[in-house]
Amino acid sequence: MQPKVSQQERHQIRQDEIIAAARHCFRASGFHAASMSQIALEAQLSVGQIYRYFSNKDAIIEEMIRRIIDYRIAEMEGNTQTQLFPQVLAWRQTLNQDDDALMLEVAAEATRNPRVEAMMTEADARMYENACAHLKKTHPHLDDERVRCCVEIMAVLMEGTMFRRLTPQKCDPTQLHKMYQDIIQMLFTDQ
């Protein structure tokens, strides 16, 4: 006999299925071109059923972004080793290639859609504040302004690397690794 699934658990399972279907559609067609009909077809639901869980496509995008950011924050909090950062940059590593591609879609859609721009701004603020708190914990000798500057530079490096993954690497990662180590060392040195 299978354990009884609560209404809340069923609701969560259905939302997860819709988000998974939407992620697939957004990757295939982009946010702008992916329709609710496509998402419904992918999720094997009717459009009306999707509207029971999400008021519109923007609400699906918002939930998808929230989940990606939650995952990234959890990974950041679980990783206290800032020495891994140069390796991640040099070898263009990623936590999740699909998430990276979807966040690039978010950035593109944010240039056209003020609602998605607001979502991206809120997601960035969450990541930034969590990164500042994490960095302050791991490098308490840095003053608050230095922490904010370090986080901003690290965000630019990570986001730039995310974009650069779309192109072939043009130099030796071993050399890049050393340079990134020097940059990180300089950032975390109290001045």
JSON list of C-alpha atoms in Angstrom, two decimals:
[
{"chain": "A", "resi": 1, "resn": "MET", "atom": "CA", "xyz": [0.00, 0.00, 0.00]},
{"chain": "A", "resi": 2, "resn": "GLN", "atom": "CA", "xyz": [1.41, 3.38, -1.02]},
{"chain": "A", "resi": 3, "resn": "PRO", "atom": "CA", "xyz": [1.50, 6.19, 1.53]},
{"chain": "A", "resi": 4, "resn": "LYS", "atom": "CA", "xyz": [-1.18, 8.82, 1.04]},
{"chain": "A", "resi": 5, "resn": "VAL", "atom": "CA", "xyz": [0.07, 12.00, -0.61]},
{"chain": "A", "resi": 6, "resn": "SER", "atom": "CA", "xyz": [-1.21, 15.23, 0.90]},
{"chain": "A", "resi": 7, "resn": "GLN", "atom": "CA", "xyz": [-2.87, 17.97, -1.14]},
{"chain": "A", "resi": 8, "resn": "GLN", "atom": "CA", "xyz": [0.18, 20.18, -0.54]},
{"chain": "A", "resi": 9, "resn": "GLU", "atom": "CA", "xyz": [2.55, 17.45, -1.77]},
{"chain": "A", "resi": 10, "resn": "ARG", "atom": "CA", "xyz": [0.42, 16.90, -4.90]},
{"chain": "A", "resi": 11, "resn": "HIS", "atom": "CA", "xyz": [0.43, 20.65, -5.52]},
{"chain": "A", "resi": 12, "resn": "GLN", "atom": "CA", "xyz": [4.23, 20.74, -5.19]},
{"chain": "A", "resi": 13, "resn": "ILE", "atom": "CA", "xyz": [4.67, 17.74, -7.50]},
{"chain": "A", "resi": 14, "resn": "ARG", "atom": "CA", "xyz": [2.46, 19.36, -10.15]},
{"chain": "A", "resi": 15, "resn": "GLN", "atom": "CA", "xyz": [4.34, 22.66, -9.86]},
{"chain": "A", "resi": 16, "resn": "ASP", "atom": "CA", "xyz": [7.63, 20.78, -10.25]},
{"chain": "A", "resi": 17, "resn": "GLU", "atom": "CA", "xyz": [6.31, 19.08, -13.40]},
{"chain": "A", "resi": 18, "resn": "ILE", "atom": "CA", "xyz": [5.19, 22.42, -14.87]},
{"chain": "A", "resi": 19, "resn": "ILE", "atom": "CA", "xyz": [8.54, 24.06, -14.08]},
{"chain": "A", "resi": 20, "resn": "ALA", "atom": "CA", "xyz": [10.41, 21.14, -15.66]},
{"chain": "A", "resi": 21, "resn": "ALA", "atom": "CA", "xyz": [8.25, 21.41, -18.79]},
{"chain": "A", "resi": 22, "resn": "ALA", "atom": "CA", "xyz": [8.67, 25.19, -18.92]},
{"chain": "A", "resi": 23, "resn": "ARG", "atom": "CA", "xyz": [12.45, 24.90, -18.56]},
{"chain": "A", "resi": 24, "resn": "HIS", "atom": "CA", "xyz": [12.49, 22.55, -21.55]},
{"chain": "A", "resi": 25, "resn": "CYS", "atom": "CA", "xyz": [10.30, 24.89, -23.62]},
{"chain": "A", "resi": 26, "resn": "PHE", "atom": "CA", "xyz": [12.25, 28.00, -22.63]},
{"chain": "A", "resi": 27, "resn": "ARG", "atom": "CA", "xyz": [15.51, 26.31, -23.61]},
{"chain": "A", "resi": 28, "resn": "ALA", "atom": "CA", "xyz": [14.07, 25.19, -26.94]},
{"chain": "A", "resi": 29, "resn": "SER", "atom": "CA", "xyz": [12.21, 28.39, -27.90]},
{"chain": "A", "resi": 30, "resn": "GLY", "atom": "CA", "xyz": [13.29, 31.15, -25.52]},
{"chain": "A", "resi": 31, "resn": "PHE", "atom": "CA", "xyz": [10.97, 32.86, -23.04]},
{"chain": "A", "resi": 32, "resn": "HIS", "atom": "CA", "xyz": [9.44, 35.14, -25.59]},
{"chain": "A", "resi": 33, "resn": "ALA", "atom": "CA", "xyz": [8.52, 32.43, -28.09]},
{"chain": "A", "resi": 34, "resn": "ALA", "atom": "CA", "xyz": [7.55, 29.65, -25.68]},
{"chain": "A", "resi": 35, "resn": "SER", "atom": "CA", "xyz": [3.78, 29.62, -25.32]},
{"chain": "A", "resi": 36, "resn": "MET", "atom": "CA", "xyz": [1.58, 28.37, -22.52]},
{"chain": "A", "resi": 37, "resn": "SER", "atom": "CA", "xyz": [0.24, 25.84, -25.02]},
{"chain": "A", "resi": 38, "resn": "GLN", "atom": "CA", "xyz": [3.75, 24.46, -25.58]},
{"chain": "A", "resi": 39, "resn": "ILE", "atom": "CA", "xyz": [4.35, 24.28, -21.83]},
{"chain": "A", "resi": 40, "resn": "ALA", "atom": "CA", "xyz": [1.01, 22.53, -21.32]},
{"chain": "A", "resi": 41, "resn": "LEU", "atom": "CA", "xyz": [1.79, 20.02, -24.06]},
{"chain": "A", "resi": 42, "resn": "GLU", "atom": "CA", "xyz": [5.23, 19.32, -22.60]},
{"chain": "A", "resi": 43, "resn": "ALA", "atom": "CA", "xyz": [3.73, 18.91, -19.09]},
{"chain": "A", "resi": 44, "resn": "GLN", "atom": "CA", "xyz": [0.91, 16.76, -20.47]},
{"chain": "A", "resi": 45, "resn": "LEU", "atom": "CA", "xyz": [-1.67, 19.12, -19.00]},
{"chain": "A", "resi": 46, "resn": "SER", "atom": "CA", "xyz": [-4.22, 21.53, -20.34]},
{"chain": "A", "resi": 47, "resn": "VAL", "atom": "CA", "xyz": [-3.47, 25.24, -20.31]},
{"chain": "A", "resi": 48, "resn": "GLY", "atom": "CA", "xyz": [-6.32, 25.63, -17.82]},
{"chain": "A", "resi": 49, "resn": "GLN", "atom": "CA", "xyz": [-4.65, 23.16, -15.46]},
{"chain": "A", "resi": 50, "resn": "ILE", "atom": "CA", "xyz": [-1.43, 25.17, -15.56]},
{"chain": "A", "resi": 51, "resn": "TYR", "atom": "CA", "xyz": [-3.36, 28.31, -14.60]},
{"chain": "A", "resi": 52, "resn": "ARG", "atom": "CA", "xyz": [-4.41, 26.55, -11.38]},
{"chain": "A", "resi": 53, "resn": "TYR", "atom": "CA", "xyz": [-0.76, 26.61, -10.34]},
{"chain": "A", "resi": 54, "resn": "PHE", "atom": "CA", "xyz": [0.62, 29.72, -12.06]},
{"chain": "A", "resi": 55, "resn": "SER", "atom": "CA", "xyz": [-1.29, 32.88, -12.97]},
{"chain": "A", "resi": 56, "resn": "ASN", "atom": "CA", "xyz": [0.72, 33.44, -16.18]},
{"chain": "A", "resi": 57, "resn": "LYS", "atom": "CA", "xyz": [4.01, 32.74, -17.93]},
{"chain": "A", "resi": 58, "resn": "ASP", "atom": "CA", "xyz": [5.78, 35.45, -15.93]},
{"chain": "A", "resi": 59, "resn": "ALA", "atom": "CA", "xyz": [4.81, 33.62, -12.72]},
{"chain": "A", "resi": 60, "resn": "ILE", "atom": "CA", "xyz": [6.40, 30.45, -14.10]},
{"chain": "A", "resi": 61, "resn": "ILE", "atom": "CA", "xyz": [9.55, 32.39, -15.02]},
{"chain": "A", "resi": 62, "resn": "GLU", "atom": "CA", "xyz": [9.62, 33.94, -11.55]},
{"chain": "A", "resi": 63, "resn": "GLU", "atom": "CA", "xyz": [9.38, 30.54, -9.84]},
{"chain": "A", "resi": 64, "resn": "MET", "atom": "CA", "xyz": [12.06, 29.10, -12.12]},
{"chain": "A", "resi": 65, "resn": "ILE", "atom": "CA", "xyz": [14.41, 32.00, -11.31]},
{"chain": "A", "resi": 66, "resn": "ARG", "atom": "CA", "xyz": [13.69, 31.64, -7.58]},
{"chain": "A", "resi": 67, "resn": "ARG", "atom": "CA", "xyz": [14.62, 27.95, -7.72]},
{"chain": "A", "resi": 68, "resn": "ILE", "atom": "CA", "xyz": [17.83, 28.61, -9.64]},
{"chain": "A", "resi": 69, "resn": "ILE", "atom": "CA", "xyz": [18.87, 31.32, -7.18]},
{"chain": "A", "resi": 70, "resn": "ASP", "atom": "CA", "xyz": [17.93, 29.16, -4.16]},
{"chain": "A", "resi": 71, "resn": "TYR", "atom": "CA", "xyz": [20.14, 26.38, -5.57]},
{"chain": "A", "resi": 72, "resn": "ARG", "atom": "CA", "xyz": [23.05, 28.75, -6.18]},
{"chain": "A", "resi": 73, "resn": "ILE", "atom": "CA", "xyz": [22.77, 30.25, -2.70]},
{"chain": "A", "resi": 74, "resn": "ALA", "atom": "CA", "xyz": [22.69, 26.79, -1.12]},
{"chain": "A", "resi": 75, "resn": "GLU", "atom": "CA", "xyz": [25.79, 25.80, -3.10]},
{"chain": "A", "resi": 76, "resn": "MET", "atom": "CA", "xyz": [27.56, 29.00, -2.08]},
{"chain": "A", "resi": 77, "resn": "GLU", "atom": "CA", "xyz": [26.74, 28.49, 1.59]},
{"chain": "A", "resi": 78, "resn": "GLY", "atom": "CA", "xyz": [27.89, 24.88, 1.43]},
{"chain": "A", "resi": 79, "resn": "ASN", "atom": "CA", "xyz": [31.22, 25.88, -0.13]},
{"chain": "A", "resi": 80, "resn": "THR", "atom": "CA", "xyz": [33.59, 27.75, 2.13]},
{"chain": "A", "resi": 81, "resn": "GLN", "atom": "CA", "xyz": [36.57, 27.23, -0.15]},
{"chain": "A", "resi": 82, "resn": "THR", "atom": "CA", "xyz": [37.19, 30.47, -2.02]},
{"chain": "A", "resi": 83, "resn": "GLN", "atom": "CA", "xyz": [40.33, 28.86, -3.47]},
{"chain": "A", "resi": 84, "resn": "LEU", "atom": "CA", "xyz": [38.03, 26.91, -5.81]},
{"chain": "A", "resi": 85, "resn": "PHE", "atom": "CA", "xyz": [36.89, 30.14, -7.47]},
{"chain": "A", "resi": 86, "resn": "PRO", "atom": "CA", "xyz": [40.00, 30.50, -9.71]},
{"chain": "A", "resi": 87, "resn": "GLN", "atom": "CA", "xyz": [39.60, 26.89, -10.85]},
{"chain": "A", "resi": 88, "resn": "VAL", "atom": "CA", "xyz": [35.93, 27.40, -11.70]},
{"chain": "A", "resi": 89, "resn": "LEU", "atom": "CA", "xyz": [36.80, 30.49, -13.76]},
{"chain": "A", "resi": 90, "resn": "ALA", "atom": "CA", "xyz": [39.86, 29.09, -15.51]},
{"chain": "A", "resi": 91, "resn": "TRP", "atom": "CA", "xyz": [38.21, 25.86, -16.62]},
{"chain": "A", "resi": 92, "resn": "ARG", "atom": "CA", "xyz": [34.81, 27.50, -17.16]},
{"chain": "A", "resi": 93, "resn": "GLN", "atom": "CA", "xyz": [33.10, 25.14, -14.77]},
{"chain": "A", "resi": 94, "resn": "THR", "atom": "CA", "xyz": [29.44, 25.45, -13.92]},
{"chain": "A", "resi": 95, "resn": "LEU", "atom": "CA", "xyz": [27.06, 24.22, -11.26]},
{"chain": "A", "resi": 96, "resn": "ASN", "atom": "CA", "xyz": [24.42, 23.58, -13.89]},
{"chain": "A", "resi": 97, "resn": "GLN", "atom": "CA", "xyz": [24.79, 24.31, -17.59]},
{"chain": "A", "resi": 98, "resn": "ASP", "atom": "CA", "xyz": [21.02, 24.34, -18.09]},
{"chain": "A", "resi": 99, "resn": "ASP", "atom": "CA", "xyz": [20.55, 26.92, -15.31]},
{"chain": "A", "resi": 100, "resn": "ASP", "atom": "CA", "xyz": [23.26, 29.09, -16.86]},
{"chain": "A", "resi": 101, "resn": "ALA", "atom": "CA", "xyz": [21.57, 28.98, -20.26]},
{"chain": "A", "resi": 102, "resn": "LEU", "atom": "CA", "xyz": [18.21, 29.81, -18.70]},
{"chain": "A", "resi": 103, "resn": "MET", "atom": "CA", "xyz": [19.70, 32.76, -16.82]},
{"chain": "A", "resi": 104, "resn": "LEU", "atom": "CA", "xyz": [21.11, 34.04, -20.11]},
{"chain": "A", "resi": 105, "resn": "GLU", "atom": "CA", "xyz": [17.54, 33.78, -21.45]},
{"chain": "A", "resi": 106, "resn": "VAL", "atom": "CA", "xyz": [16.35, 35.74, -18.40]},
{"chain": "A", "resi": 107, "resn": "ALA", "atom": "CA", "xyz": [18.89, 38.47, -19.16]},
{"chain": "A", "resi": 108, "resn": "ALA", "atom": "CA", "xyz": [17.76, 38.67, -22.78]},
{"chain": "A", "resi": 109, "resn": "GLU", "atom": "CA", "xyz": [14.07, 38.74, -21.84]},
{"chain": "A", "resi": 110, "resn": "ALA", "atom": "CA", "xyz": [14.76, 41.39, -19.19]},
{"chain": "A", "resi": 111, "resn": "THR", "atom": "CA", "xyz": [15.76, 43.77, -22.00]},
{"chain": "A", "resi": 112, "resn": "ARG", "atom": "CA", "xyz": [12.20, 43.49, -23.42]},
{"chain": "A", "resi": 113, "resn": "ASN", "atom": "CA", "xyz": [10.00, 42.76, -20.43]},
{"chain": "A", "resi": 114, "resn": "PRO", "atom": "CA", "xyz": [9.97, 45.11, -17.41]},
{"chain": "A", "resi": 115, "resn": "ARG", "atom": "CA", "xyz": [8.43, 42.38, -15.22]},
{"chain": "A", "resi": 116, "resn": "VAL", "atom": "CA", "xyz": [11.29, 39.98, -16.00]},
{"chain": "A", "resi": 117, "resn": "GLU", "atom": "CA", "xyz": [13.76, 42.83, -15.47]},
{"chain": "A", "resi": 118, "resn": "ALA", "atom": "CA", "xyz": [12.29, 43.32, -11.97]},
{"chain": "A", "resi": 119, "resn": "MET", "atom": "CA", "xyz": [12.59, 39.57, -11.31]},
{"chain": "A", "resi": 120, "resn": "MET", "atom": "CA", "xyz": [16.23, 39.64, -12.38]},
{"chain": "A", "resi": 121, "resn": "THR", "atom": "CA", "xyz": [16.93, 42.67, -10.20]},
{"chain": "A", "resi": 122, "resn": "GLU", "atom": "CA", "xyz": [15.37, 40.95, -7.18]},
{"chain": "A", "resi": 123, "resn": "ALA", "atom": "CA", "xyz": [17.27, 37.70, -7.87]},
{"chain": "A", "resi": 124, "resn": "ASP", "atom": "CA", "xyz": [20.53, 39.62, -8.23]},
{"chain": "A", "resi": 125, "resn": "ALA", "atom": "CA", "xyz": [19.89, 41.43, -4.93]},
{"chain": "A", "resi": 126, "resn": "ARG", "atom": "CA", "xyz": [19.31, 38.09, -3.15]},
{"chain": "A", "resi": 127, "resn": "MET", "atom": "CA", "xyz": [22.49, 36.59, -4.60]},
{"chain": "A", "resi": 128, "resn": "TYR", "atom": "CA", "xyz": [24.49, 39.72, -3.82]},
{"chain": "A", "resi": 129, "resn": "GLU", "atom": "CA", "xyz": [23.34, 39.99, -0.20]},
{"chain": "A", "resi": 130, "resn": "ASN", "atom": "CA", "xyz": [23.92, 36.28, 0.42]},
{"chain": "A", "resi": 131, "resn": "ALA", "atom": "CA", "xyz": [27.34, 36.43, -1.24]},
{"chain": "A", "resi": 132, "resn": "CYS", "atom": "CA", "xyz": [28.30, 39.44, 0.92]},
{"chain": "A", "resi": 133, "resn": "ALA", "atom": "CA", "xyz": [27.21, 37.65, 4.10]},
{"chain": "A", "resi": 134, "resn": "HIS", "atom": "CA", "xyz": [29.06, 34.49, 3.06]},
{"chain": "A", "resi": 135, "resn": "LEU", "atom": "CA", "xyz": [32.25, 36.37, 2.17]},
{"chain": "A", "resi": 136, "resn": "LYS", "atom": "CA", "xyz": [32.13, 38.36, 5.42]},
{"chain": "A", "resi": 137, "resn": "LYS", "atom": "CA", "xyz": [31.87, 35.07, 7.32]},
{"chain": "A", "resi": 138, "resn": "THR", "atom": "CA", "xyz": [34.82, 33.52, 5.52]},
{"chain": "A", "resi": 139, "resn": "HIS", "atom": "CA", "xyz": [36.95, 36.71, 5.45]},
{"chain": "A", "resi": 140, "resn": "PRO", "atom": "CA", "xyz": [36.02, 38.65, 8.61]},
{"chain": "A", "resi": 141, "resn": "HIS", "atom": "CA", "xyz": [39.12, 40.87, 8.29]},
{"chain": "A", "resi": 142, "resn": "LEU", "atom": "CA", "xyz": [37.59, 42.66, 5.29]},
{"chain": "A", "resi": 143, "resn": "ASP", "atom": "CA", "xyz": [35.50, 45.76, 5.94]},
{"chain": "A", "resi": 144, "resn": "ASP", "atom": "CA", "xyz": [31.94, 45.89, 4.59]},
{"chain": "A", "resi": 145, "resn": "GLU", "atom": "CA", "xyz": [32.76, 48.12, 1.61]},
{"chain": "A", "resi": 146, "resn": "ARG", "atom": "CA", "xyz": [35.65, 45.85, 0.60]},
{"chain": "A", "resi": 147, "resn": "VAL", "atom": "CA", "xyz": [33.32, 42.83, 0.83]},
{"chain": "A", "resi": 148, "resn": "ARG", "atom": "CA", "xyz": [30.74, 44.53, -1.41]},
{"chain": "A", "resi": 149, "resn": "CYS", "atom": "CA", "xyz": [33.44, 45.40, -3.96]},
{"chain": "A", "resi": 150, "resn": "CYS", "atom": "CA", "xyz": [34.85, 41.86, -3.89]},
{"chain": "A", "resi": 151, "resn": "VAL", "atom": "CA", "xyz": [31.40, 40.37, -4.45]},
{"chain": "A", "resi": 152, "resn": "GLU", "atom": "CA", "xyz": [30.77, 42.75, -7.35]},
{"chain": "A", "resi": 153, "resn": "ILE", "atom": "CA", "xyz": [34.07, 41.82, -9.01]},
{"chain": "A", "resi": 154, "resn": "MET", "atom": "CA", "xyz": [33.46, 38.10, -8.44]},
{"chain": "A", "resi": 155, "resn": "ALA", "atom": "CA", "xyz": [29.94, 38.42, -9.92]},
{"chain": "A", "resi": 156, "resn": "VAL", "atom": "CA", "xyz": [31.33, 40.11, -13.02]},
{"chain": "A", "resi": 157, "resn": "LEU", "atom": "CA", "xyz": [33.95, 37.36, -13.38]},
{"chain": "A", "resi": 158, "resn": "MET", "atom": "CA", "xyz": [31.38, 34.57, -12.93]},
{"chain": "A", "resi": 159, "resn": "GLU", "atom": "CA", "xyz": [28.78, 36.11, -15.23]},
{"chain": "A", "resi": 160, "resn": "GLY", "atom": "CA", "xyz": [31.42, 36.88, -17.84]},
{"chain": "A", "resi": 161, "resn": "THR", "atom": "CA", "xyz": [32.64, 33.30, -17.64]},
{"chain": "A", "resi": 162, "resn": "MET", "atom": "CA", "xyz": [29.06, 32.07, -18.04]},
{"chain": "A", "resi": 163, "resn": "PHE", "atom": "CA", "xyz": [28.82, 34.05, -21.26]},
{"chain": "A", "resi": 164, "resn": "ARG", "atom": "CA", "xyz": [32.33, 33.02, -22.40]},
{"chain": "A", "resi": 165, "resn": "ARG", "atom": "CA", "xyz": [31.35, 29.33, -22.12]},
{"chain": "A", "resi": 166, "resn": "LEU", "atom": "CA", "xyz": [29.50, 29.89, -25.39]},
{"chain": "A", "resi": 167, "resn": "THR", "atom": "CA", "xyz": [32.81, 30.38, -27.21]},
{"chain": "A", "resi": 168, "resn": "PRO", "atom": "CA", "xyz": [35.91, 28.18, -27.53]},
{"chain": "A", "resi": 169, "resn": "GLN", "atom": "CA", "xyz": [38.56, 28.80, -24.88]},
{"chain": "A", "resi": 170, "resn": "LYS", "atom": "CA", "xyz": [41.43, 30.72, -26.43]},
{"chain": "A", "resi": 171, "resn": "CYS", "atom": "CA", "xyz": [44.15, 30.32, -23.83]},
{"chain": "A", "resi": 172, "resn": "ASP", "atom": "CA", "xyz": [45.58, 27.74, -21.48]},
{"chain": "A", "resi": 173, "resn": "PRO", "atom": "CA", "xyz": [43.35, 27.23, -18.40]},
{"chain": "A", "resi": 174, "resn": "THR", "atom": "CA", "xyz": [46.45, 26.48, -16.32]},
{"chain": "A", "resi": 175, "resn": "GLN", "atom": "CA", "xyz": [47.79, 29.96, -17.03]},
{"chain": "A", "resi": 176, "resn": "LEU", "atom": "CA", "xyz": [44.39, 31.49, -16.39]},
{"chain": "A", "resi": 177, "resn": "HIS", "atom": "CA", "xyz": [44.12, 29.61, -13.11]},
{"chain": "A", "resi": 178, "resn": "LYS", "atom": "CA", "xyz": [47.32, 31.24, -11.83]},
{"chain": "A", "resi": 179, "resn": "MET", "atom": "CA", "xyz": [46.13, 34.69, -12.91]},
{"chain": "A", "resi": 180, "resn": "TYR", "atom": "CA", "xyz": [42.74, 34.21, -11.27]},
{"chain": "A", "resi": 181, "resn": "GLN", "atom": "CA", "xyz": [44.49, 33.04, -8.08]},
{"chain": "A", "resi": 182, "resn": "ASP", "atom": "CA", "xyz": [46.50, 36.27, -8.07]},
{"chain": "A", "resi": 183, "resn": "ILE", "atom": "CA", "xyz": [43.33, 38.33, -8.60]},
{"chain": "A", "resi": 184, "resn": "ILE", "atom": "CA", "xyz": [41.49, 36.56, -5.78]},
{"chain": "A", "resi": 185, "resn": "GLN", "atom": "CA", "xyz": [44.49, 36.88, -3.46]},
{"chain": "A", "resi": 186, "resn": "MET", "atom": "CA", "xyz": [44.60, 40.62, -4.18]},
{"chain": "A", "resi": 187, "resn": "LEU", "atom": "CA", "xyz": [40.85, 40.97, -3.56]},
{"chain": "A", "resi": 188, "resn": "PHE", "atom": "CA", "xyz": [40.95, 39.26, -0.19]},
{"chain": "A", "resi": 189, "resn": "THR", "atom": "CA", "xyz": [44.03, 41.06, 1.07]},
{"chain": "A", "resi": 190, "resn": "ASP", "atom": "CA", "xyz": [43.05, 43.80, 3.47]},
{"chain": "A", "resi": 191, "resn": "GLN", "atom": "CA", "xyz": [44.35, 47.11, 2.15]}
]
